[in-house]
Short mmCIF file of C-alpha atoms in Angstrom, two decimals:
data_model
loop_
_atom_site.label_atom_id
_atom_site.label_comp_id
_atom_site.label_asym_id
_atom_site.label_seq_id
_atom_site.Cartn_x
_atom_site.Cartn_y
_atom_site.Cartn_z
CA MET A 1 51.29 94.05 65.89
CA LYS A 2 47.63 93.07 65.96
CA HIS A 3 46.82 89.35 66.09
CA ASN A 4 43.48 87.73 65.32
CA GLU A 5 43.86 85.31 68.20
CA LYS A 6 46.26 85.26 71.10
CA ILE A 7 46.89 83.84 74.53
CA ILE A 8 47.77 86.16 77.40
CA ILE A 9 50.22 84.86 80.00
CA LEU A 10 50.42 86.61 83.37
CA ASP A 11 53.86 86.26 84.93
CA PHE A 12 54.25 85.55 88.64
CA GLY A 13 58.04 85.18 88.51
CA SER A 14 58.45 81.61 87.28
CA GLN A 15 61.75 80.63 85.68
CA TYR A 16 59.62 78.78 83.11
CA THR A 17 57.35 81.64 81.99
CA GLN A 18 59.16 82.11 78.67
CA LEU A 19 58.83 78.38 78.00
CA ILE A 20 55.05 78.77 78.16
CA VAL A 21 55.21 81.49 75.49
CA ARG A 22 57.44 79.38 73.28
CA LYS A 23 55.37 76.22 73.58
CA VAL A 24 52.13 78.07 72.78
CA ARG A 25 53.72 79.70 69.73
CA GLU A 26 55.14 76.37 68.58
CA LEU A 27 51.57 75.08 68.62
CA GLY A 28 50.57 77.83 66.19
CA VAL A 29 48.98 80.33 68.56
CA TYR A 30 50.46 83.76 69.28
CA ALA A 31 51.22 84.42 72.97
CA GLU A 32 52.44 87.39 75.00
CA VAL A 33 53.63 87.83 78.58
CA TYR A 34 52.36 90.57 80.88
CA PRO A 35 53.10 91.27 84.56
CA PHE A 36 50.66 89.94 87.16
CA SER A 37 50.26 93.57 88.28
CA ILE A 38 48.61 94.64 85.01
CA ASP A 39 45.79 97.17 85.53
CA GLN A 40 42.16 96.37 84.72
CA LYS A 41 41.83 98.85 81.84
CA THR A 42 44.88 97.47 80.01
CA PHE A 43 43.81 93.90 80.71
CA ASP A 44 40.28 94.52 79.40
CA ALA A 45 41.69 96.01 76.20
CA LEU A 46 43.91 92.93 75.69
CA LEU A 47 40.99 90.55 76.11
CA VAL A 48 39.35 91.78 72.89
CA ASP A 49 41.42 89.43 70.70
CA THR A 50 42.34 86.96 73.44
CA LYS A 51 41.21 83.32 73.33
CA GLY A 52 42.50 82.34 76.76
CA VAL A 53 44.60 83.36 79.76
CA ILE A 54 47.40 81.38 81.43
CA LEU A 55 48.72 82.11 84.92
CA SER A 56 52.39 81.17 85.27
CA GLY A 57 54.10 79.53 88.20
CA GLY A 58 56.18 81.48 90.69
CA PRO A 59 58.37 81.13 93.78
CA SER A 60 55.95 82.75 96.24
CA SER A 61 53.31 81.30 98.56
CA VAL A 62 49.80 82.61 97.92
CA TYR A 63 49.20 83.01 101.65
CA ALA A 64 52.37 85.10 102.25
CA GLU A 65 51.99 88.80 103.04
CA ASP A 66 53.98 89.89 100.00
CA ALA A 67 52.47 87.33 97.62
CA PRO A 68 51.94 88.57 94.04
CA ILE A 69 48.16 88.90 93.86
CA PRO A 70 46.62 90.47 90.72
CA SER A 71 44.23 93.36 91.09
CA VAL A 72 42.36 92.42 87.89
CA ASN A 73 39.24 90.27 87.84
CA LEU A 74 40.45 86.87 86.65
CA PHE A 75 37.64 84.59 87.69
CA ASN A 76 34.69 85.87 85.69
CA LEU A 77 36.33 86.03 82.28
CA GLN A 78 34.58 85.36 79.01
CA VAL A 79 37.56 83.19 78.00
CA PRO A 80 39.09 80.05 79.56
CA LEU A 81 41.73 80.35 82.28
CA LEU A 82 44.58 77.91 83.01
CA GLY A 83 46.68 78.17 86.17
CA ILE A 84 50.09 76.49 86.34
CA CYS A 85 51.68 75.69 89.74
CA TYR A 86 51.42 79.04 91.60
CA GLY A 87 48.64 79.88 89.13
CA LEU A 88 46.67 76.83 90.31
CA GLN A 89 47.23 77.77 93.94
CA LEU A 90 46.08 81.34 93.25
CA ILE A 91 42.87 80.02 91.67
CA ALA A 92 42.18 77.87 94.74
CA HIS A 93 43.15 80.59 97.22
CA LYS A 94 40.86 83.18 95.61
CA ASN A 95 37.89 80.86 95.13
CA GLY A 96 37.50 79.38 98.61
CA GLY A 97 39.98 76.52 98.41
CA ILE A 98 42.86 75.94 100.81
CA VAL A 99 46.59 76.01 100.04
CA ASP A 100 49.04 74.76 102.66
CA LYS A 101 52.75 74.12 102.96
CA ALA A 102 53.36 70.56 101.78
CA ALA A 103 54.86 68.08 104.26
CA LYS A 104 57.14 66.98 101.44
CA ARG A 105 58.26 69.43 98.77
CA GLU A 106 58.11 68.11 95.22
CA PHE A 107 60.84 68.98 92.73
CA GLY A 108 61.56 66.99 89.61
CA ARG A 109 59.84 64.18 87.77
CA ALA A 110 56.59 62.74 89.11
CA SER A 111 53.88 60.44 87.82
CA ILE A 112 50.31 61.67 87.78
CA THR A 113 47.14 59.64 87.49
CA ILE A 114 44.42 61.14 85.30
CA GLU A 115 40.81 60.81 86.48
CA ASP A 116 39.09 62.75 83.69
CA SER A 117 40.27 62.93 80.08
CA ASN A 118 37.38 64.85 78.55
CA ASP A 119 39.18 68.12 77.81
CA LEU A 120 42.56 69.13 79.28
CA PHE A 121 43.85 65.55 79.32
CA ARG A 122 42.16 64.38 76.13
CA GLY A 123 44.20 61.72 74.37
CA ILE A 124 46.55 61.29 77.36
CA GLY A 125 46.87 57.85 78.96
CA LEU A 126 45.90 56.95 82.51
CA ASN A 127 49.35 57.93 83.80
CA SER A 128 51.79 60.59 82.63
CA GLU A 129 55.25 61.73 83.72
CA VAL A 130 55.37 65.45 84.56
CA TRP A 131 57.75 68.01 86.05
CA MET A 132 56.97 69.29 89.53
CA SER A 133 58.46 72.31 91.28
CA HIS A 134 56.52 73.33 94.38
CA GLY A 135 56.61 73.51 98.18
CA ASP A 136 52.89 74.23 98.68
CA HIS A 137 49.88 72.19 97.63
CA LEU A 138 46.08 72.24 97.68
CA THR A 139 44.35 70.56 100.63
CA LYS A 140 40.83 71.63 99.70
CA ILE A 141 39.36 72.47 96.29
CA PRO A 142 37.01 75.42 95.79
CA GLU A 143 33.28 74.97 95.33
CA ASP A 144 32.19 74.05 91.78
CA PHE A 145 35.63 72.52 91.06
CA ASP A 146 36.51 68.87 90.43
CA ILE A 147 39.78 66.99 90.83
CA ILE A 148 40.86 65.66 87.42
CA ALA A 149 44.36 64.33 88.26
CA TYR A 150 46.46 63.40 91.28
CA SER A 151 49.97 62.27 92.15
CA HIS A 152 51.44 60.38 95.10
CA ASN A 153 52.52 63.60 96.78
CA SER A 154 49.73 65.86 95.45
CA PRO A 155 46.25 64.39 95.96
CA ILE A 156 44.93 67.49 94.20
CA CYS A 157 47.20 67.77 91.15
CA ALA A 158 44.76 69.18 88.57
CA ILE A 159 41.34 70.79 88.95
CA ARG A 160 38.57 72.05 86.70
CA SER A 161 35.42 74.13 86.85
CA THR A 162 33.51 73.87 83.58
CA LYS A 163 30.98 76.33 84.99
CA LYS A 164 33.66 79.01 85.45
CA GLN A 165 35.86 77.89 82.51
CA ILE A 166 38.84 77.50 84.82
CA TRP A 167 41.51 74.76 84.82
CA GLY A 168 44.60 74.40 87.00
CA VAL A 169 47.58 72.04 87.17
CA GLN A 170 50.20 71.67 89.89
CA PHE A 171 52.93 70.59 87.44
CA HIS A 172 54.70 72.42 84.60
CA PRO A 173 53.44 71.23 81.18
CA GLU A 174 55.68 73.78 79.46
CA THR A 175 58.92 71.95 80.33
CA HIS A 176 60.24 69.17 78.11
CA HIS A 177 60.38 66.91 81.18
CA SER A 178 56.56 66.77 81.14
CA ILE A 179 56.19 64.03 78.53
CA ASP A 180 52.66 64.96 77.46
CA GLY A 181 53.03 68.65 78.29
CA LYS A 182 52.74 69.90 74.72
CA ALA A 183 49.62 67.81 74.15
CA ILE A 184 48.08 69.15 77.39
CA LEU A 185 48.77 72.75 76.34
CA GLY A 186 47.41 71.88 72.89
CA ASN A 187 44.19 70.63 74.48
CA PHE A 188 43.86 73.91 76.37
CA LEU A 189 44.41 75.92 73.18
CA PHE A 190 42.33 73.93 70.70
CA THR A 191 39.80 71.84 72.66
CA ILE A 192 39.07 74.39 75.39
CA CYS A 193 39.92 77.83 73.91
CA LYS A 194 38.87 76.87 70.35
CA CYS A 195 41.97 78.43 68.80
CA GLU A 196 42.56 77.92 65.09
CA GLY A 197 46.36 77.90 65.30
CA ASN A 198 47.09 80.29 62.43
CA TRP A 199 50.26 81.84 63.91
CA SER A 200 53.36 81.09 61.83
CA MET A 201 56.52 82.77 60.66
CA GLY A 202 54.95 83.05 57.19
CA SER A 203 51.99 84.96 58.60
CA PHE A 204 54.38 87.07 60.67
CA VAL A 205 56.34 88.10 57.56
CA GLU A 206 53.17 88.97 55.67
CA HIS A 207 51.72 91.00 58.56
CA SER A 208 55.04 92.72 59.23
CA VAL A 209 55.56 93.80 55.61
CA ASN A 210 52.06 95.32 55.49
CA GLU A 211 52.43 96.95 58.90
CA ILE A 212 55.83 98.47 58.01
CA LYS A 213 54.46 99.84 54.72
CA GLN A 214 51.54 101.43 56.54
CA LYS A 215 53.66 102.85 59.34
CA VAL A 216 56.45 104.22 57.16
CA GLY A 217 54.39 105.62 54.28
CA ASP A 218 56.59 107.75 52.01
CA ASN A 219 59.24 108.29 54.70
CA GLY A 220 62.68 106.73 54.88
CA VAL A 221 64.03 104.28 57.44
CA ILE A 222 67.57 104.09 58.72
CA CYS A 223 68.54 100.57 59.74
CA ALA A 224 71.08 100.10 62.48
CA LEU A 225 72.97 97.28 60.81
CA SER A 226 75.38 95.51 63.14
CA GLY A 227 75.88 92.61 60.76
CA GLY A 228 74.45 90.08 63.19
CA VAL A 229 71.52 87.82 62.36
CA ASP A 230 68.86 90.03 63.97
CA SER A 231 69.71 93.32 62.26
CA THR A 232 70.45 91.57 58.95
CA VAL A 233 67.08 89.79 58.85
CA ALA A 234 65.43 93.06 59.92
CA ALA A 235 67.13 94.88 57.03
CA VAL A 236 66.03 92.29 54.46
CA LEU A 237 62.47 92.36 55.83
CA LEU A 238 62.40 96.17 55.68
CA HIS A 239 63.82 96.14 52.15
CA LYS A 240 61.03 93.77 51.11
CA ALA A 241 58.49 96.21 52.54
CA ILE A 242 59.86 99.60 51.48
CA GLY A 243 62.65 98.98 48.93
CA ASN A 244 65.10 101.83 48.46
CA LYS A 245 63.48 103.92 51.18
CA LEU A 246 65.64 101.81 53.47
CA HIS A 247 69.04 103.30 54.33
CA CYS A 248 71.37 100.80 56.01
CA ILE A 249 74.18 102.18 58.11
CA HIS A 250 76.93 100.08 59.61
CA ILE A 251 79.06 101.68 62.29
CA ASP A 252 82.52 100.31 62.79
CA THR A 253 82.82 100.85 66.51
CA GLY A 254 86.27 99.32 66.69
CA LEU A 255 84.63 96.70 68.92
CA MET A 256 83.80 94.23 66.15
CA ARG A 257 85.33 90.84 65.48
CA LYS A 258 88.37 90.67 63.22
CA ASP A 259 87.60 92.02 59.70
CA GLU A 260 83.87 91.98 60.51
CA SER A 261 82.95 95.41 59.17
CA ALA A 262 84.60 94.89 55.78
CA THR A 263 82.91 91.49 55.43
CA ILE A 264 79.48 92.93 56.24
CA VAL A 265 79.72 95.74 53.70
CA LYS A 266 80.85 93.35 50.97
CA LEU A 267 78.10 90.85 51.78
CA PHE A 268 75.27 93.37 51.66
CA LYS A 269 76.38 95.01 48.46
CA GLU A 270 77.11 91.77 46.57
CA HIS A 271 74.51 89.33 47.92
CA PHE A 272 71.51 91.34 49.08
CA ASP A 273 71.75 94.27 46.66
CA ILE A 274 71.01 96.61 49.56
CA SER A 275 72.96 99.85 49.85
CA ILE A 276 74.99 100.29 53.00
CA ASP A 277 77.00 103.20 54.37
CA LEU A 278 80.07 102.41 56.47
CA ILE A 279 80.86 104.85 59.29
CA ASP A 280 84.31 104.59 60.87
CA ALA A 281 83.69 105.68 64.46
CA LYS A 282 86.43 103.81 66.26
CA GLU A 283 88.04 106.88 67.78
CA LEU A 284 84.72 108.29 69.02
CA PHE A 285 83.81 105.06 70.82
CA TYR A 286 87.32 104.64 72.24
CA SER A 287 87.37 108.18 73.57
CA ARG A 288 83.95 107.88 75.22
CA LEU A 289 84.84 104.52 76.77
CA ASN A 290 88.26 105.65 77.98
CA GLY A 291 88.70 104.88 81.66
CA VAL A 292 85.25 103.28 82.00
CA SER A 293 85.15 99.90 83.78
CA ASP A 294 81.55 99.44 84.95
CA PRO A 295 79.70 97.10 82.53
CA GLU A 296 76.35 98.90 82.73
CA THR A 297 78.02 102.26 82.11
CA LYS A 298 79.82 100.79 79.08
CA ARG A 299 76.53 99.51 77.64
CA LYS A 300 74.80 102.86 78.18
CA ILE A 301 77.68 104.79 76.58
CA ILE A 302 77.73 102.49 73.56
CA GLY A 303 73.94 102.66 73.18
CA LYS A 304 73.91 106.46 73.38
CA THR A 305 76.84 106.79 70.97
CA PHE A 306 75.02 104.56 68.46
CA ILE A 307 71.93 106.74 68.63
CA ASP A 308 73.92 109.98 68.50
CA LEU A 309 75.66 108.83 65.31
CA PHE A 310 72.48 107.60 63.68
CA GLU A 311 70.74 110.89 64.34
CA VAL A 312 73.65 112.71 62.68
CA GLU A 313 73.60 110.32 59.71
CA ALA A 314 69.82 110.65 59.43
CA LYS A 315 70.23 114.29 58.46
CA LYS A 316 71.93 113.13 55.26
CA PHE A 317 68.67 111.46 54.27
CA GLU A 318 65.94 114.05 54.09
CA ASP A 319 63.20 111.41 54.03
CA ALA A 320 64.42 109.57 57.17
CA ARG A 321 61.90 109.58 60.01
CA PHE A 322 62.47 106.12 61.49
CA LEU A 323 65.29 104.07 63.05
CA ALA A 324 65.04 100.28 62.74
CA GLN A 325 66.67 97.91 65.24
CA GLY A 326 66.79 94.14 65.63
CA THR A 327 65.61 94.15 69.25
CA LEU A 328 64.36 90.72 70.39
CA TYR A 329 61.80 89.68 73.00
CA PRO A 330 64.44 88.36 75.47
CA ASP A 331 66.26 91.73 75.16
CA VAL A 332 63.10 93.52 76.24
CA ILE A 333 62.34 91.07 79.04
CA GLU A 334 65.88 91.14 80.48
CA SER A 335 66.26 94.89 80.16
CA VAL A 336 63.00 96.09 81.66
CA SER A 337 61.50 94.55 84.76
CA VAL A 338 57.95 94.54 83.44
CA LYS A 339 57.39 90.81 83.32
CA GLY A 340 56.01 90.12 86.75
CA PRO A 341 58.32 90.05 89.76
CA SER A 342 61.36 89.14 87.67
CA ALA A 343 64.48 91.22 88.29
CA THR A 344 66.27 93.31 85.69
CA ILE A 345 69.34 91.30 84.67
CA LYS A 346 71.15 93.85 82.50
CA SER A 347 70.34 96.48 79.92
CA HIS A 348 70.82 95.78 76.23
CA HIS A 349 72.38 98.45 74.04
CA ASN A 350 69.28 98.65 71.84
CA VAL A 351 66.89 98.86 74.79
CA GLY A 352 68.46 100.29 77.94
CA GLY A 353 70.79 102.67 76.14
CA LEU A 354 68.14 104.70 74.35
CA PRO A 355 67.78 108.34 75.38
CA GLU A 356 64.37 109.49 76.58
CA LYS A 357 63.86 111.73 73.55
CA MET A 358 64.83 110.81 70.02
CA ASN A 359 64.48 112.66 66.74
CA LEU A 360 63.82 109.32 65.03
CA LYS A 361 60.86 107.05 65.74
CA LEU A 362 61.69 103.42 66.40
CA ILE A 363 60.77 100.40 64.29
CA GLU A 364 61.53 97.09 65.99
CA PRO A 365 59.93 94.35 63.87
CA PHE A 366 61.30 91.52 66.04
CA ARG A 367 60.44 92.96 69.44
CA GLU A 368 57.94 90.09 69.88
CA LEU A 369 60.21 87.29 68.61
CA PHE A 370 62.81 84.89 70.00
CA LYS A 371 66.15 84.29 68.27
CA ASP A 372 65.20 81.01 66.59
CA GLU A 373 61.99 82.61 65.29
CA VAL A 374 64.09 85.36 63.68
CA ARG A 375 66.26 82.70 62.06
CA ASN A 376 63.09 81.15 60.60
CA VAL A 377 62.07 84.55 59.21
CA GLY A 378 65.53 84.88 57.65
CA THR A 379 65.18 81.51 55.92
CA LEU A 380 61.74 82.48 54.58
CA LEU A 381 63.27 85.69 53.21
CA GLY A 382 65.92 83.74 51.31
CA ILE A 383 68.94 84.63 53.44
CA PRO A 384 71.62 81.90 53.02
CA GLU A 385 71.72 79.24 55.74
CA TRP A 386 75.38 79.89 56.57
CA PHE A 387 74.47 83.46 57.49
CA VAL A 388 71.16 82.76 59.22
CA GLU A 389 72.87 80.20 61.46
CA ARG A 390 75.60 82.59 62.62
CA HIS A 391 76.08 82.75 66.35
CA PRO A 392 74.64 85.81 68.12
CA PHE A 393 76.97 88.77 68.48
CA PRO A 394 76.06 91.48 71.02
CA GLY A 395 75.52 95.07 69.97
CA PRO A 396 78.18 96.36 72.39
CA GLY A 397 80.56 93.89 70.74
CA LEU A 398 83.91 93.12 72.32
CA ALA A 399 83.38 95.85 74.92
CA ILE A 400 81.45 93.37 77.07
CA ARG A 401 83.98 90.62 76.39
CA ILE A 402 86.77 92.67 77.94
CA PRO A 403 85.77 93.02 81.60
CA GLY A 404 87.06 96.27 83.01
CA GLU A 405 88.68 99.10 81.07
CA ILE A 406 88.97 98.82 77.28
CA THR A 407 92.17 99.64 75.41
CA THR A 408 93.15 99.33 71.76
CA GLU A 409 95.78 96.76 72.71
CA LYS A 410 93.20 94.56 74.47
CA ILE A 411 90.81 94.75 71.51
CA LEU A 412 93.47 93.66 69.03
CA ILE A 413 94.52 90.77 71.28
CA LEU A 414 90.94 89.58 71.72
CA GLN A 415 90.14 89.85 68.00
CA GLU A 416 93.02 87.50 67.18
CA ALA A 417 92.15 84.99 69.92
CA ASP A 418 88.46 84.99 69.01
CA ALA A 419 89.22 84.46 65.29
CA ILE A 420 91.33 81.38 66.11
CA TYR A 421 88.60 80.00 68.41
CA ILE A 422 85.80 80.32 65.81
CA GLU A 423 88.03 78.99 63.03
CA GLU A 424 88.90 75.86 65.02
CA ILE A 425 85.34 74.98 66.09
CA LYS A 426 84.27 75.33 62.45
CA LYS A 427 87.15 73.07 61.38
CA ALA A 428 86.03 70.50 63.95
CA GLY A 429 82.44 70.61 62.60
CA LEU A 430 81.08 71.86 65.93
CA TYR A 431 79.85 75.33 64.97
CA LYS A 432 76.23 74.30 64.31
CA GLU A 433 76.03 72.30 67.54
CA ILE A 434 76.88 75.41 69.55
CA TRP A 435 74.40 78.28 70.00
CA GLN A 436 77.07 80.85 70.84
CA ALA A 437 80.84 80.71 71.19
CA PHE A 438 83.30 83.50 71.92
CA ALA A 439 86.53 84.42 73.66
CA VAL A 440 86.82 86.77 76.66
CA LEU A 441 89.95 88.68 77.61
CA LEU A 442 90.18 88.75 81.39
CA PRO A 443 91.59 91.73 83.32
CA VAL A 444 94.07 89.32 84.90
CA LYS A 445 97.70 88.62 84.06
CA THR A 446 99.48 85.44 85.05
CA VAL A 447 103.06 84.22 84.99
CA GLY A 448 104.05 81.95 82.13
CA VAL A 449 107.13 80.70 80.38
CA MET A 450 107.85 80.71 76.68
CA GLY A 451 111.16 79.27 75.64
CA ASP A 452 113.55 80.27 78.39
CA GLU A 453 111.79 83.56 79.11
CA ARG A 454 109.32 84.44 81.82
CA THR A 455 106.08 86.05 80.60
CA TYR A 456 103.40 88.01 82.41
CA GLN A 457 100.39 88.14 80.11
CA TYR A 458 96.60 88.06 79.93
CA VAL A 459 94.25 85.12 80.53
CA CYS A 460 91.79 84.23 77.75
CA ALA A 461 88.51 82.54 78.69
CA LEU A 462 86.59 80.53 76.11
CA ARG A 463 82.78 80.35 76.30
CA ALA A 464 80.48 78.03 74.34
CA VAL A 465 76.83 77.32 75.15
CA THR A 466 73.82 75.46 73.80
CA SER A 467 70.43 77.18 73.88
CA THR A 468 67.31 77.86 71.84
CA ASP A 469 66.55 81.47 72.72
CA GLY A 470 69.23 82.72 75.11
CA MET A 471 66.85 82.78 78.08
CA THR A 472 68.52 79.66 79.48
CA ALA A 473 71.74 77.98 78.33
CA ASP A 474 74.00 75.03 79.12
CA TRP A 475 77.78 75.07 78.71
CA TYR A 476 78.94 73.04 75.73
CA PRO A 477 81.15 69.99 76.48
CA MET A 478 83.96 70.91 74.11
CA PRO A 479 86.08 67.88 73.16
CA TYR A 480 89.48 67.93 74.87
CA ASP A 481 91.43 67.59 71.64
CA VAL A 482 89.68 70.64 70.17
CA LEU A 483 90.31 72.64 73.34
CA SER A 484 93.95 71.59 73.24
CA THR A 485 94.34 72.77 69.64
CA ILE A 486 92.64 76.09 70.37
CA SER A 487 94.69 76.71 73.51
CA ASN A 488 97.98 75.88 71.78
CA ARG A 489 97.21 78.14 68.84
CA ILE A 490 96.12 81.09 70.97
CA CYS A 491 99.12 80.89 73.30
CA ASN A 492 101.55 80.47 70.39
CA GLU A 493 100.05 82.92 67.90
CA VAL A 494 98.53 85.72 70.00
CA VAL A 495 101.09 87.99 71.60
CA GLY A 496 99.72 89.05 74.98
CA ILE A 497 98.02 85.78 76.08
CA ASN A 498 99.82 82.98 77.92
CA ARG A 499 96.90 81.10 79.53
CA VAL A 500 93.52 79.79 78.27
CA VAL A 501 90.62 78.64 80.47
CA TYR A 502 87.18 77.19 79.60
CA ASP A 503 83.94 78.52 81.13
CA ILE A 504 81.65 75.70 82.34
CA SER A 505 78.86 77.87 83.81
CA SER A 506 75.23 77.52 82.74
CA LYS A 507 72.52 80.21 82.59
CA PRO A 508 71.22 80.49 85.24
CA PRO A 509 73.10 81.16 87.48
CA SER A 510 75.50 82.88 85.06
CA THR A 511 74.60 84.98 82.04
CA ILE A 512 75.94 83.95 78.63
CA GLU A 513 78.06 87.07 78.19
CA TRP A 514 80.51 87.98 80.92
CA GLU A 515 79.23 91.56 81.22
#
């Protein structure tokens, strides 16, 4: 999608890079992430509509042999440049300054003293609390640069060259721990880069509808409708753009939550007035997944089976030339290691599972958006709040919530346990506080006792996290009385489970899903 103004962020492997994107977008300016290794031709093309460039932080030292050093010309741009942490050190290193290992590493909150509040620190007081995360620091600034802030441990905490239109800060303004961080980023965007701040979900919807109309023309679009928030909002957006040229297809993989497929079909026909075809493909998915234990292999099989089925169904619609999916920005980032030196975490069924050649062209209207942004789009499109606020459900479904081999018995057990879990957190009024909650059936059996009989049954793990976009997440402190009720119900009502445990891992180091 073309944007009238945008900010380009070059990623050097910081855990906070996605926070920079989010904060910039929240301020009303569109932002995108690209790897530090971007080539000059691509970078030059991006600069046409770009108002400024931000260099992210990163774990490396600029003076190390394997340090991520861009090959593009960053220091004679026609737009302002802001370096954050490693980005600041790169600016100094490449412009004649000196970066050394700090005698005392600085991680966590720190107080900075501001010496110049003309631009980047406009409206900020003399002192501000910020978030530091670095082991190196500047010991000499480059020529034509000034020091505009310092801290007790970093005498050179922020620098500026008005001549070169370059700014750099040692701290992370993108984190919520930096009290004035949003204001500092706002100063870069509006005072320095002269952005207008016209990015919004409303403008996104308008641009998307026009772009979809232009791209699709008189052709038809098949929408891969899982019934989750992403694909549902995508379907409603597509329907707004192309009307009955949209053909929604829901595949019952046999890996859905209890009664999910029937509920989805009823909802779309009665509430959205959008036609939907239900394909019962349980046996096909089960047969292809038979004996498969590796999580990546499961995801790939499920992704390929989805596409295979959609291509078959597409032949029933002579006008169909496109396949729509609800792929999100974090899906793309986690699936493909193109965002700087970040590692591939896992493939997503609607990214990593695609075959190299397809008979249908892809439409992914949310490929640039985060989950909460998609929810905002859904609200703007009139989708009921109770549906828009549904927890995320992965495309591979329960297949990645049953570590190891999948069987029909395991699926039925997990469906029952999961239904009880969701029902109880809704009863307790906790559903909206939690970003995602689900049950996992572990490939472990333990000894139990029910009545006077010994049992040897599966362990069920419960997972609940808080998050905004799924890139990071904290485990939810579920009240003990709610956990007790859930555990009692699952053990008493679900034949096949005799033990319930609660997952208290955050992301990182864990992922939200177990596979």
